[in-house]
Coordinates of C-alpha atoms in Angstrom, one line a residue:
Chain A
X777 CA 0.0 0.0 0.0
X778 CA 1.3 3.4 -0.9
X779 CA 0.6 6.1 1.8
X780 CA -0.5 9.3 0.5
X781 CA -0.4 12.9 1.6
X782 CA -2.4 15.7 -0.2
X783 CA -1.7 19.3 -0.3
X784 CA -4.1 21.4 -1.9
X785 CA -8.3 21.0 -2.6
X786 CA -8.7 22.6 -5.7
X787 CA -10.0 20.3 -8.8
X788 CA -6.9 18.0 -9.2
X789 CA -6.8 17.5 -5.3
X790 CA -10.3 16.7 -5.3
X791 CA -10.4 14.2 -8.7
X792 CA -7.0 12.5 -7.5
X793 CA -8.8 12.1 -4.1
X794 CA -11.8 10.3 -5.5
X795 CA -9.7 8.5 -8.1
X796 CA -7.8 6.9 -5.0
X797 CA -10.6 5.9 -3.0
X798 CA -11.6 3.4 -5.5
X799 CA -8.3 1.2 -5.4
X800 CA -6.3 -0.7 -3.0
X801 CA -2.8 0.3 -4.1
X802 CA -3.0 3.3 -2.8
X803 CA -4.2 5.1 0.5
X804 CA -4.7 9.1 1.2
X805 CA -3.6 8.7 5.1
X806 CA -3.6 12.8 5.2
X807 CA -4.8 16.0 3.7
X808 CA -3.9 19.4 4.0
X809 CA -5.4 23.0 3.4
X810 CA -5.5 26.1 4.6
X811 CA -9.7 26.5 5.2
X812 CA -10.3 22.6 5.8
X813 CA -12.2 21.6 3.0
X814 CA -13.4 18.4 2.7
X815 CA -11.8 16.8 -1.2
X816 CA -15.5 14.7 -0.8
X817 CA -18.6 14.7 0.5
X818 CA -17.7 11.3 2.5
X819 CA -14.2 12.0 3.7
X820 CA -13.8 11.5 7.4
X821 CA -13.5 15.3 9.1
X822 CA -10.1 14.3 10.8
X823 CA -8.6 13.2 7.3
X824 CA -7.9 16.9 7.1
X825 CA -5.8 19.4 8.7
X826 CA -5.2 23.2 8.1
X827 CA -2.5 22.8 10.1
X828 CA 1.5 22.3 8.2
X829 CA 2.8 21.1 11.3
X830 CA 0.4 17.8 11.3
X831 CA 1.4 17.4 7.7
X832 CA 5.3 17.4 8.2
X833 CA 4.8 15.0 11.2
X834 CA 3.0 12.7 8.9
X835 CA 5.1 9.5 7.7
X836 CA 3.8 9.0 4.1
X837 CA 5.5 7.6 1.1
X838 CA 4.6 10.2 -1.2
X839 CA 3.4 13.9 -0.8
X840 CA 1.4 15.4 -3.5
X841 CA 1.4 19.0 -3.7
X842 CA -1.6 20.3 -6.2
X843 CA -1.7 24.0 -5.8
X844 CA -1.2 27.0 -7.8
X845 CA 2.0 26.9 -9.8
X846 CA 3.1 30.4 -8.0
X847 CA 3.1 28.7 -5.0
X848 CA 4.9 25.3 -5.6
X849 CA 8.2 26.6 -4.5
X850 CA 6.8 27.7 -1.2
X851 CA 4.9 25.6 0.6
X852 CA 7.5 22.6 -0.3
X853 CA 9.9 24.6 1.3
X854 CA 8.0 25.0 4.3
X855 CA 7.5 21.3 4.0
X856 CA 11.3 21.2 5.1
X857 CA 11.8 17.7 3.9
X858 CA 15.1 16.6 2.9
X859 CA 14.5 13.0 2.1
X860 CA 10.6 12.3 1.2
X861 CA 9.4 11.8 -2.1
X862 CA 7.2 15.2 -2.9
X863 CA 5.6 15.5 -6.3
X864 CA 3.6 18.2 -8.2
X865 CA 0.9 18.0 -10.0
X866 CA 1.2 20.7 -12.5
X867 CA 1.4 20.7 -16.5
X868 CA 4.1 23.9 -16.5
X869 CA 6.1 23.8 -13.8
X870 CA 9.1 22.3 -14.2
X871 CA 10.0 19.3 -11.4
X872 CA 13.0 21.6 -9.9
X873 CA 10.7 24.1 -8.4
X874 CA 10.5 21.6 -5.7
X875 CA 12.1 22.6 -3.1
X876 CA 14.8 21.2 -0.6
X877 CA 14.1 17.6 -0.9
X878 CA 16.3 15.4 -3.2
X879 CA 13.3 13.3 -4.1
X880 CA 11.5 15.2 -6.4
X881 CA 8.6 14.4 -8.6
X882 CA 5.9 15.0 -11.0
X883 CA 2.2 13.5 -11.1
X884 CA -0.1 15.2 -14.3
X885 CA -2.8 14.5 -15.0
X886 CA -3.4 15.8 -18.3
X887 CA -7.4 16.7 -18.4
X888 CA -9.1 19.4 -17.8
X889 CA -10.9 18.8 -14.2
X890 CA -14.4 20.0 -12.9
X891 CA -15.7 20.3 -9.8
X892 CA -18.0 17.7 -9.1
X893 CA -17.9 16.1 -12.6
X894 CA -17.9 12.6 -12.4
X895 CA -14.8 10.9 -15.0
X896 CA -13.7 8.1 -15.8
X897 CA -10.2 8.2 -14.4
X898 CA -8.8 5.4 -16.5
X899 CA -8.8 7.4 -19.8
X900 CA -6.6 9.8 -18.1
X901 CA -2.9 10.1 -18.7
X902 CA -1.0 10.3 -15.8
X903 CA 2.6 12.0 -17.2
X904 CA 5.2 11.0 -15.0
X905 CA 8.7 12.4 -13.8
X906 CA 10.6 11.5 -11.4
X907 CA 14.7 12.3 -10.1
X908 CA 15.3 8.6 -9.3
X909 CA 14.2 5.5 -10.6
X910 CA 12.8 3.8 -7.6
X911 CA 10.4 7.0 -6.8
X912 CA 9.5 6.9 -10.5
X913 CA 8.8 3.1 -10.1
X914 CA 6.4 4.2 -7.1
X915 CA 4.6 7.0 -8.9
X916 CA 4.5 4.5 -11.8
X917 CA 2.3 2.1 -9.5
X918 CA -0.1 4.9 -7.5
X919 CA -0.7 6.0 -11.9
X920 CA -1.5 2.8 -13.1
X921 CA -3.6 1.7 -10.2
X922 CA -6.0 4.6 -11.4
X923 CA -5.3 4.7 -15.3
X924 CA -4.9 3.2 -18.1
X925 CA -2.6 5.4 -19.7
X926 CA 0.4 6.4 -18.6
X927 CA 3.7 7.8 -20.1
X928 CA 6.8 8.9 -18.8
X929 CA 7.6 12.5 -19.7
X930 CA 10.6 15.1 -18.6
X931 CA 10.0 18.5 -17.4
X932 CA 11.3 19.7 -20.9
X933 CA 9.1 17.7 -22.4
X934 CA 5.7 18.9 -20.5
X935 CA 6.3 22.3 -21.1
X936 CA 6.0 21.8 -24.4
X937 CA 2.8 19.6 -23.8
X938 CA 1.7 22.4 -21.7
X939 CA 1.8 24.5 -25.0
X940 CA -0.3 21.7 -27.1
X941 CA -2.8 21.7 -24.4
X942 CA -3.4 25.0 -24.2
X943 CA -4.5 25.4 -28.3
X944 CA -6.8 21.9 -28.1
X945 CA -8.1 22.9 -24.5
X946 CA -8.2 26.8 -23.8
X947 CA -8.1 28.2 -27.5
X948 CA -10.4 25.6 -28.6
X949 CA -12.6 26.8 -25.7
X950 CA -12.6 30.4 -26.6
X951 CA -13.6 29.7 -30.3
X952 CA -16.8 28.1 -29.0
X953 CA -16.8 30.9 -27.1
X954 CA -16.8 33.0 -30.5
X955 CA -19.1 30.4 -32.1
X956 CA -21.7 31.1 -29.4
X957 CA -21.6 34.7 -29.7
X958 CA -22.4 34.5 -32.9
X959 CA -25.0 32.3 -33.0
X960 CA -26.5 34.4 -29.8
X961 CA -26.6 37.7 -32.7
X962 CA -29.1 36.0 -34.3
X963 CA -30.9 34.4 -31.8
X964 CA -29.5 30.7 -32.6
X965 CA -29.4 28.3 -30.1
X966 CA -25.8 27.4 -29.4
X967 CA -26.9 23.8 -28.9
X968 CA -27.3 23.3 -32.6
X969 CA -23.5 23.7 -32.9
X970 CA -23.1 21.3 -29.9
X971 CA -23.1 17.9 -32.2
X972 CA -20.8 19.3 -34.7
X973 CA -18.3 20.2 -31.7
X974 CA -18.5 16.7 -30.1
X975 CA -18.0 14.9 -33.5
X976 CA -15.2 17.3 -34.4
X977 CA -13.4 16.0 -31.3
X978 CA -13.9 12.4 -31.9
X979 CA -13.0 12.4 -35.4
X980 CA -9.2 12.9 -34.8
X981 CA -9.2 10.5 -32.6
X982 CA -9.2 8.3 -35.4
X983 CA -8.2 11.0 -38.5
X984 CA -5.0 13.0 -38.3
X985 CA -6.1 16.3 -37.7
X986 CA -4.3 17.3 -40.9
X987 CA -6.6 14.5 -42.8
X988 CA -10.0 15.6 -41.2
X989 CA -9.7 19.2 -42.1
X990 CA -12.2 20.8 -44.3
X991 CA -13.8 24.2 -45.3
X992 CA -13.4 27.3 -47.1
X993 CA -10.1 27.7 -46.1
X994 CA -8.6 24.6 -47.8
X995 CA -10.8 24.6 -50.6
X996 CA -9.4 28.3 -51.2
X997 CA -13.0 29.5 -51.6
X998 CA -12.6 33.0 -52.1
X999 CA -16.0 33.7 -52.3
X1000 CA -17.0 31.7 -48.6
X1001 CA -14.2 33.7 -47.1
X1002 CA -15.1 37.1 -48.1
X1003 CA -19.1 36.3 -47.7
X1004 CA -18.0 35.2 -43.9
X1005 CA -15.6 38.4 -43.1
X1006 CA -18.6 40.6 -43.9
X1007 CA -21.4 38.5 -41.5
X1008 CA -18.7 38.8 -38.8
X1009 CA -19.7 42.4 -37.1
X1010 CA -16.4 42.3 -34.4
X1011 CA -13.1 43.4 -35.7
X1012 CA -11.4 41.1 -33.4
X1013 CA -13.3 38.0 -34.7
X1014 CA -12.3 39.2 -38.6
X1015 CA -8.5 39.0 -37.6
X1016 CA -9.0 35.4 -36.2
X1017 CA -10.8 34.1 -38.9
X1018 CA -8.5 35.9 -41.3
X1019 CA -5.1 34.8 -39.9
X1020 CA -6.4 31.0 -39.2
X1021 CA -7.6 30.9 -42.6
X1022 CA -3.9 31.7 -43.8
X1023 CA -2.8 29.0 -41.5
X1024 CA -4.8 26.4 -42.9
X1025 CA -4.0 27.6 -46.5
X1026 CA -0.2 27.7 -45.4
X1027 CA -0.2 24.3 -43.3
X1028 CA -1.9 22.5 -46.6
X1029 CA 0.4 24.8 -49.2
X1030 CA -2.0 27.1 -50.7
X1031 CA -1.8 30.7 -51.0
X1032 CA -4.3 33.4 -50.3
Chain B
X900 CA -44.5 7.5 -47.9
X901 CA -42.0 10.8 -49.0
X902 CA -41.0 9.4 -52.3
X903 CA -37.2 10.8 -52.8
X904 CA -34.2 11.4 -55.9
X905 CA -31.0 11.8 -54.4
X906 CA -28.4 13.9 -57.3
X907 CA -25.1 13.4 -55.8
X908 CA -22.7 11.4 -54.5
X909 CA -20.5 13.1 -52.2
X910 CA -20.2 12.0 -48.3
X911 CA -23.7 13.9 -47.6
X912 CA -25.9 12.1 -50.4
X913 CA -24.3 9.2 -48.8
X914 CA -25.1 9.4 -45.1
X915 CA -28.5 10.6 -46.0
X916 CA -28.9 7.4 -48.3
X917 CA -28.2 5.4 -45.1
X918 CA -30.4 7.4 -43.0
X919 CA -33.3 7.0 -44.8
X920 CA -32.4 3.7 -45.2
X921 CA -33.5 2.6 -41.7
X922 CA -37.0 4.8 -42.0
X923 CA -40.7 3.5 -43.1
X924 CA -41.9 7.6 -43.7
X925 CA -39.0 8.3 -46.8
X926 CA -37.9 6.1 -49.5
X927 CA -35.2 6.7 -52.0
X928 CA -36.1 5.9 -55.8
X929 CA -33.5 7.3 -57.7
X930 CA -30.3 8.5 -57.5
X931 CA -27.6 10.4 -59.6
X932 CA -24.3 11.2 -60.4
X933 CA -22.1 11.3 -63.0
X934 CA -19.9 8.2 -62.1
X935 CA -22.7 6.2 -61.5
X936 CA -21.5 5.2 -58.1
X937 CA -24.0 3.3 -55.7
X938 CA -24.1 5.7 -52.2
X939 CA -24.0 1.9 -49.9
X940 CA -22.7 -1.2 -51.0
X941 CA -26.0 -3.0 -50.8
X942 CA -27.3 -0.3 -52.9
X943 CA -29.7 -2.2 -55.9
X944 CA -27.7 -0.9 -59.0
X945 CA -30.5 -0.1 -60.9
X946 CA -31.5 2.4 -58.5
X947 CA -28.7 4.7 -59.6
X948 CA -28.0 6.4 -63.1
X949 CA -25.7 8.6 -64.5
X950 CA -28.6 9.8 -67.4
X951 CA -30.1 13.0 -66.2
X952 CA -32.9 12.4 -68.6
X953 CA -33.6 9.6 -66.0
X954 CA -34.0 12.0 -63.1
X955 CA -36.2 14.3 -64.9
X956 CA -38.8 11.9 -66.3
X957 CA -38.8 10.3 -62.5
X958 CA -41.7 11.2 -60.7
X959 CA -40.9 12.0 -56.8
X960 CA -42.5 14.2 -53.4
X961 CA -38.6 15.7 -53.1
X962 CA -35.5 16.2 -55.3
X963 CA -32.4 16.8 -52.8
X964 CA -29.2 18.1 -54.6
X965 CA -26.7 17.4 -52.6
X966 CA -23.5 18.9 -54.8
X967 CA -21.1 20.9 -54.7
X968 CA -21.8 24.3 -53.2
X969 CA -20.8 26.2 -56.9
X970 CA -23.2 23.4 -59.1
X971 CA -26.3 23.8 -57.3
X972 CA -27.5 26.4 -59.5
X973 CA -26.6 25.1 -62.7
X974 CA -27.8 21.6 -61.9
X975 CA -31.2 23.0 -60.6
X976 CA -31.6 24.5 -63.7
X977 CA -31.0 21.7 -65.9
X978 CA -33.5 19.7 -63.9
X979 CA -36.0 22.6 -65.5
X980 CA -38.8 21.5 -63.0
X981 CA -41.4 24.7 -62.4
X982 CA -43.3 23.0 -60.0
X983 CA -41.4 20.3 -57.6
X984 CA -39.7 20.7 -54.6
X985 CA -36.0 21.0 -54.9
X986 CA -34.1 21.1 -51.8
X987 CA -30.3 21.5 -51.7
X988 CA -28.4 20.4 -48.3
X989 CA -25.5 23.3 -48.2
X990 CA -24.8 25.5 -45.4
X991 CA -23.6 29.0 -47.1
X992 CA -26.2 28.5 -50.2
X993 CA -28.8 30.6 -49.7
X994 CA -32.5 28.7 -51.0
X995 CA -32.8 31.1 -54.4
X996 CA -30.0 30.2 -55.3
X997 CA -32.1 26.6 -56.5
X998 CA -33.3 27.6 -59.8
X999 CA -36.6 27.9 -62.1
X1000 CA -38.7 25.4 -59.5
X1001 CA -41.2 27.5 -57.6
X1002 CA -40.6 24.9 -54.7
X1003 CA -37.3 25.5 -53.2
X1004 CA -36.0 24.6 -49.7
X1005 CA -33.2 23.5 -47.7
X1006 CA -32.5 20.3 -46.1
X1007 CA -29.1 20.9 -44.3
X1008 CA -27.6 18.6 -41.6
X1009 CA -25.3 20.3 -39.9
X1010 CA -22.8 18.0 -39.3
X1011 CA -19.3 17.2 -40.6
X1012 CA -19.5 13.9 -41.8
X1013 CA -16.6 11.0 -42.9
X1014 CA -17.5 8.5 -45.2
X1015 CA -17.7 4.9 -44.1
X1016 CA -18.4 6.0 -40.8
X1017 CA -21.1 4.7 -38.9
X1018 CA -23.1 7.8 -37.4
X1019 CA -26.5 7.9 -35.1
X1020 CA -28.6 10.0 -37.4
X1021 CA -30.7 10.9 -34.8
X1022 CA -28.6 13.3 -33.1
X1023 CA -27.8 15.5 -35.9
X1024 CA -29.9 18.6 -36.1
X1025 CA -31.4 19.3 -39.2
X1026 CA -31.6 23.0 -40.4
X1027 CA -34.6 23.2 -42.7
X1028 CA -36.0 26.0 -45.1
X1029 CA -38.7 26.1 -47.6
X1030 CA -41.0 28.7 -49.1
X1031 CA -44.5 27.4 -48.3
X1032 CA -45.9 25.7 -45.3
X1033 CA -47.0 22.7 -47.2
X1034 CA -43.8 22.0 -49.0
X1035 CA -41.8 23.3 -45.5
X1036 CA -44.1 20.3 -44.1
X1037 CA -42.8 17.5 -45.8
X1038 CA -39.1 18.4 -45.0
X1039 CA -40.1 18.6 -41.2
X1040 CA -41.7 15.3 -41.6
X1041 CA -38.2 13.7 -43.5
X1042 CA -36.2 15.2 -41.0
X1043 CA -37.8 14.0 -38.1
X1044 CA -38.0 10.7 -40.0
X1045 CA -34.4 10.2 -39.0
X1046 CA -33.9 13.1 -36.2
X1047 CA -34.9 14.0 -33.0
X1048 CA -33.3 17.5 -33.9
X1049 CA -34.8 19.5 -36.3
X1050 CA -34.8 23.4 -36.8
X1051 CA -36.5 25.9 -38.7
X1052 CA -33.3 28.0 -39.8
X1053 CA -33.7 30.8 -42.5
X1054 CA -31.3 31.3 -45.3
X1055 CA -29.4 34.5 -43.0
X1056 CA -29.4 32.5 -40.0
X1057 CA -28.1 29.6 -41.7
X1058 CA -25.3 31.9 -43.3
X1059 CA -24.6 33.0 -39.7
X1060 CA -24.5 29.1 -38.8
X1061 CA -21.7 28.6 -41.0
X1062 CA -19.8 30.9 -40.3
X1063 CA -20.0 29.7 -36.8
X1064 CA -19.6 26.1 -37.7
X1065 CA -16.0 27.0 -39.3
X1066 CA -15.0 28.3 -36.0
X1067 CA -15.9 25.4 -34.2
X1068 CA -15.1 22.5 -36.5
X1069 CA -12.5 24.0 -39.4
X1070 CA -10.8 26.6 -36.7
X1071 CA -11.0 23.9 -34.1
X1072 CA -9.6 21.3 -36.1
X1073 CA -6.5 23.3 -37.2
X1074 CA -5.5 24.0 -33.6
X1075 CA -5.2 20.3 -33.1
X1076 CA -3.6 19.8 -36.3
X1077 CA -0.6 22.7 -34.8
X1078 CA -1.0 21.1 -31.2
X1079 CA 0.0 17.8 -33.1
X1080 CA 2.9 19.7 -34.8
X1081 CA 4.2 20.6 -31.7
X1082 CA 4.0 17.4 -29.5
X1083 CA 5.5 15.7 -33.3
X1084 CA 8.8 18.5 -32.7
X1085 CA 9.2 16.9 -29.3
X1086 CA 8.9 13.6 -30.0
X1087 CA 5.8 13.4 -27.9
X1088 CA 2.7 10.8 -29.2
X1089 CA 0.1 13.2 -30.0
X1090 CA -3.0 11.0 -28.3
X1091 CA -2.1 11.5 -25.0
X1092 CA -3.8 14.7 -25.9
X1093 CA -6.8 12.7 -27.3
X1094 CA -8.6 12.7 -24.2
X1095 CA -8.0 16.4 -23.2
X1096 CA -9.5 17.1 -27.0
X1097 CA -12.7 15.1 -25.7
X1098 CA -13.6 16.7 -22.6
X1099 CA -13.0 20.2 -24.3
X1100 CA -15.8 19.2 -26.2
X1101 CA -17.7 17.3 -24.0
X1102 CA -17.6 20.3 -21.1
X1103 CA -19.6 22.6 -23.1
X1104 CA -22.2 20.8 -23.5
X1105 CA -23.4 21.6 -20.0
X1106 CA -21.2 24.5 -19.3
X1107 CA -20.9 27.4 -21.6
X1108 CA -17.9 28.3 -23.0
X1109 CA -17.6 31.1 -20.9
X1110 CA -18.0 29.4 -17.9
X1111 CA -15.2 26.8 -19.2
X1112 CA -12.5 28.8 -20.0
X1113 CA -9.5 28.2 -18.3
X1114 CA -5.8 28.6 -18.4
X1115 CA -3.0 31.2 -18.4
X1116 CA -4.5 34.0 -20.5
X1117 CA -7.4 34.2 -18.6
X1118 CA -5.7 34.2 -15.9
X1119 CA -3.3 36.8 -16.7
X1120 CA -0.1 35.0 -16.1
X1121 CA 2.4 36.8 -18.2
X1122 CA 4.8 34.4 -17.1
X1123 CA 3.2 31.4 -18.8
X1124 CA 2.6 33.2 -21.8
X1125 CA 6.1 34.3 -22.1
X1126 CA 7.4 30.8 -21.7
X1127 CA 4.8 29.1 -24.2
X1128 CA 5.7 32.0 -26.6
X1129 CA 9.5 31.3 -26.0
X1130 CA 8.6 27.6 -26.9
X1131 CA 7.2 27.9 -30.0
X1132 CA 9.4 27.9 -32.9
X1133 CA 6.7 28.7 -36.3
X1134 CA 5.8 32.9 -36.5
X1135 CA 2.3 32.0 -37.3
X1136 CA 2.0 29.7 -34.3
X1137 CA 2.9 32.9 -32.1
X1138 CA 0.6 35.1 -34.0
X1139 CA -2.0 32.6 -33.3
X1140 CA -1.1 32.4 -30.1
X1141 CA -1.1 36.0 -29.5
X1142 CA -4.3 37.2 -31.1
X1143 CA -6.0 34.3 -28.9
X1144 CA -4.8 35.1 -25.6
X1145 CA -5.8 38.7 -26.5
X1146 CA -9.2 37.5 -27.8
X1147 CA -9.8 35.5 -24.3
X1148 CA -8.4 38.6 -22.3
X1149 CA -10.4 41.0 -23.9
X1150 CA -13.5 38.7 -23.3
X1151 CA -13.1 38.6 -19.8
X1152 CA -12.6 42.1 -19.7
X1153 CA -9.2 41.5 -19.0
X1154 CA -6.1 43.9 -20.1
X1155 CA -2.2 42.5 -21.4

């Protein structure tokens, strides 16, 4: 059984909380912070402590840290640990922000979490780091006791995964964001677009993105393009669609 | 029974074929296109011709041209019907655009659609457009034939829809497409980001967009952005990278 501390209750802390409950490889002995929040409806009251002291009095064998990035370097100082294996669980930090202890790690779960969403934690990669082998081989067992898919990544590496996520996950976002707008203009319902958005998701996970793409853009239709620059009404929204469209056209080797 | 010609041949005419397929309320006669090619393998092959003469001496309730966005008109106009409904199945055409018939309407699914994949039908919404109650009628009944959503849309609104649907599948679909470019630079498989792609979409479903939006730009962490801009090695990635954090900061009334 792998002990478990956890620092933090904000979406991660709660998801990896609940994701742990449900095996027998690994136990959450302790949690930690600062206004006592239960990570689950069901978790025992003394499970949790706003109090550091209790936490760096606890014998665990690891001690997951899932806070704000800004505040990594901090609190594992204040941990004061020189020889316990502390990990973070953050996509663009790198694992040397740790501080003080020489066993350092990483634990990411690369998703996008929400509060009270139920998810099928096995789907989830877990992307690992760790300084030695034998604390990667633990962090390697608490991953796959929960998932299914799990990969071995340096902190090099995640940064640059960090990037990639932030173009499918927050960018994407934002043009729905723009989609709905739109749609809202003309008094559309947004959920007509909602199909089109799940099966543009699903379809590269079978189709290169570079295979499934399609539109006005790569079929250099002039006449779409300029047509769709004059429904758009905000400037802002003409420059996206303008310089995406040169992307595509560029990416696929066409000119405008 | 809606007694129906399909003219086309393309991944649309195809899925429709299927759909209708698997429905007692619409049967497809006739079909057409120029290489002759059956829309399903079990297709009879007598059902489809490549002899436009064919078409216009076959009597049927709807005539759906499902072409190329630039052909409808010419095609409509060789079919040189003044009196049967002609509905086309394009997003950005508007319904006058069908000629001579005095029955014109639009039957669009507004879906992006692969061929040879399976798809349940009954989740796509159906846009549809007609000029008279009678003839707008027998589209609502085809549509909900195979549909549980179905929408009025007018020819503007559906214009709008478009424009909106390029955002959220074309736009979309090239952010994964550079995501995969830069996990591909690093070496790093590209799927472990399949599952972030899937709850991006998935999240909006119940959650606006707004509501979803995560990440450093909305946050404001110059930090972050710095570093992912530092990562990135293509200008256009930057740019894109850029005007989007902008886009989302501006949204959220924040400043850079």
């Amino acid at each position: 059984m792998i002990r478990i501390v956890l620092i933090g209750a904000g979406n991660v802390a709660q998801h990896l909380y609940k994701a742990f409950l449900k095996n027998e490889t690994v136990e959450v002995i302790k949690c930690y912070n600062r206004k006592k929040r239960l990570l689950d409806k069901k978790q025992p009251i003394n499970q949790v402590t706003d109090n550091i002291e209790i936490i760096k009095q606890t014998l665990a064998d690891v001690y997951i840290v899932s806070i704000s990035d800004d505040a990594i370097a901090t609190v594992t100082n204040t941990l004061d640990f020189e020889n316990k294996l502390i990990v973070h669980t953050s996509g663009s930090v790198p694992m040397k922000m740790i501080s003080k202890t020489k066993r350092k790690g990483v634990f990411y779960p690369l998703q996008t979490f929400t509060a009270e969403k139920e998810m099928n934690y096995r789907t989830i990669p877990f992307c690992l780091e760790a300084e030695n082998k034998q604390d990667f081989e633990i962090l390697h067992r608490m991953a796959t006791a929960i998932s299914d898919k799990v990969f071995e990544i340096n902190s090099e590496q995640r940064q640059t995964l960090h990037v990639a996520a932030v173009f499918v996950n927050n960018f994407t976002n934002y043009l729905f964001g723009i989609a709905e707008q739109i749609c809202d203009d003309q008094q559309i319902p947004f959920e007509i677009l909602h199909p089109l958005i799940k099966e543009t998701a699903h379809k590269i996970q079978e189709l290169s993105p570079k295979k499934s793409q399609t539109g006005p853009a790569i079929r250099d239709d002039h006449q779409t393009i300029q047509r769709h620059l004059g429904l758009l009404n905000d400037q802002n929204f003409k420059n996206i669609y303008n310089l995406l469209t040169q992307g595509i056209q560029k990416t696929h080797g066409k000119k405008l």
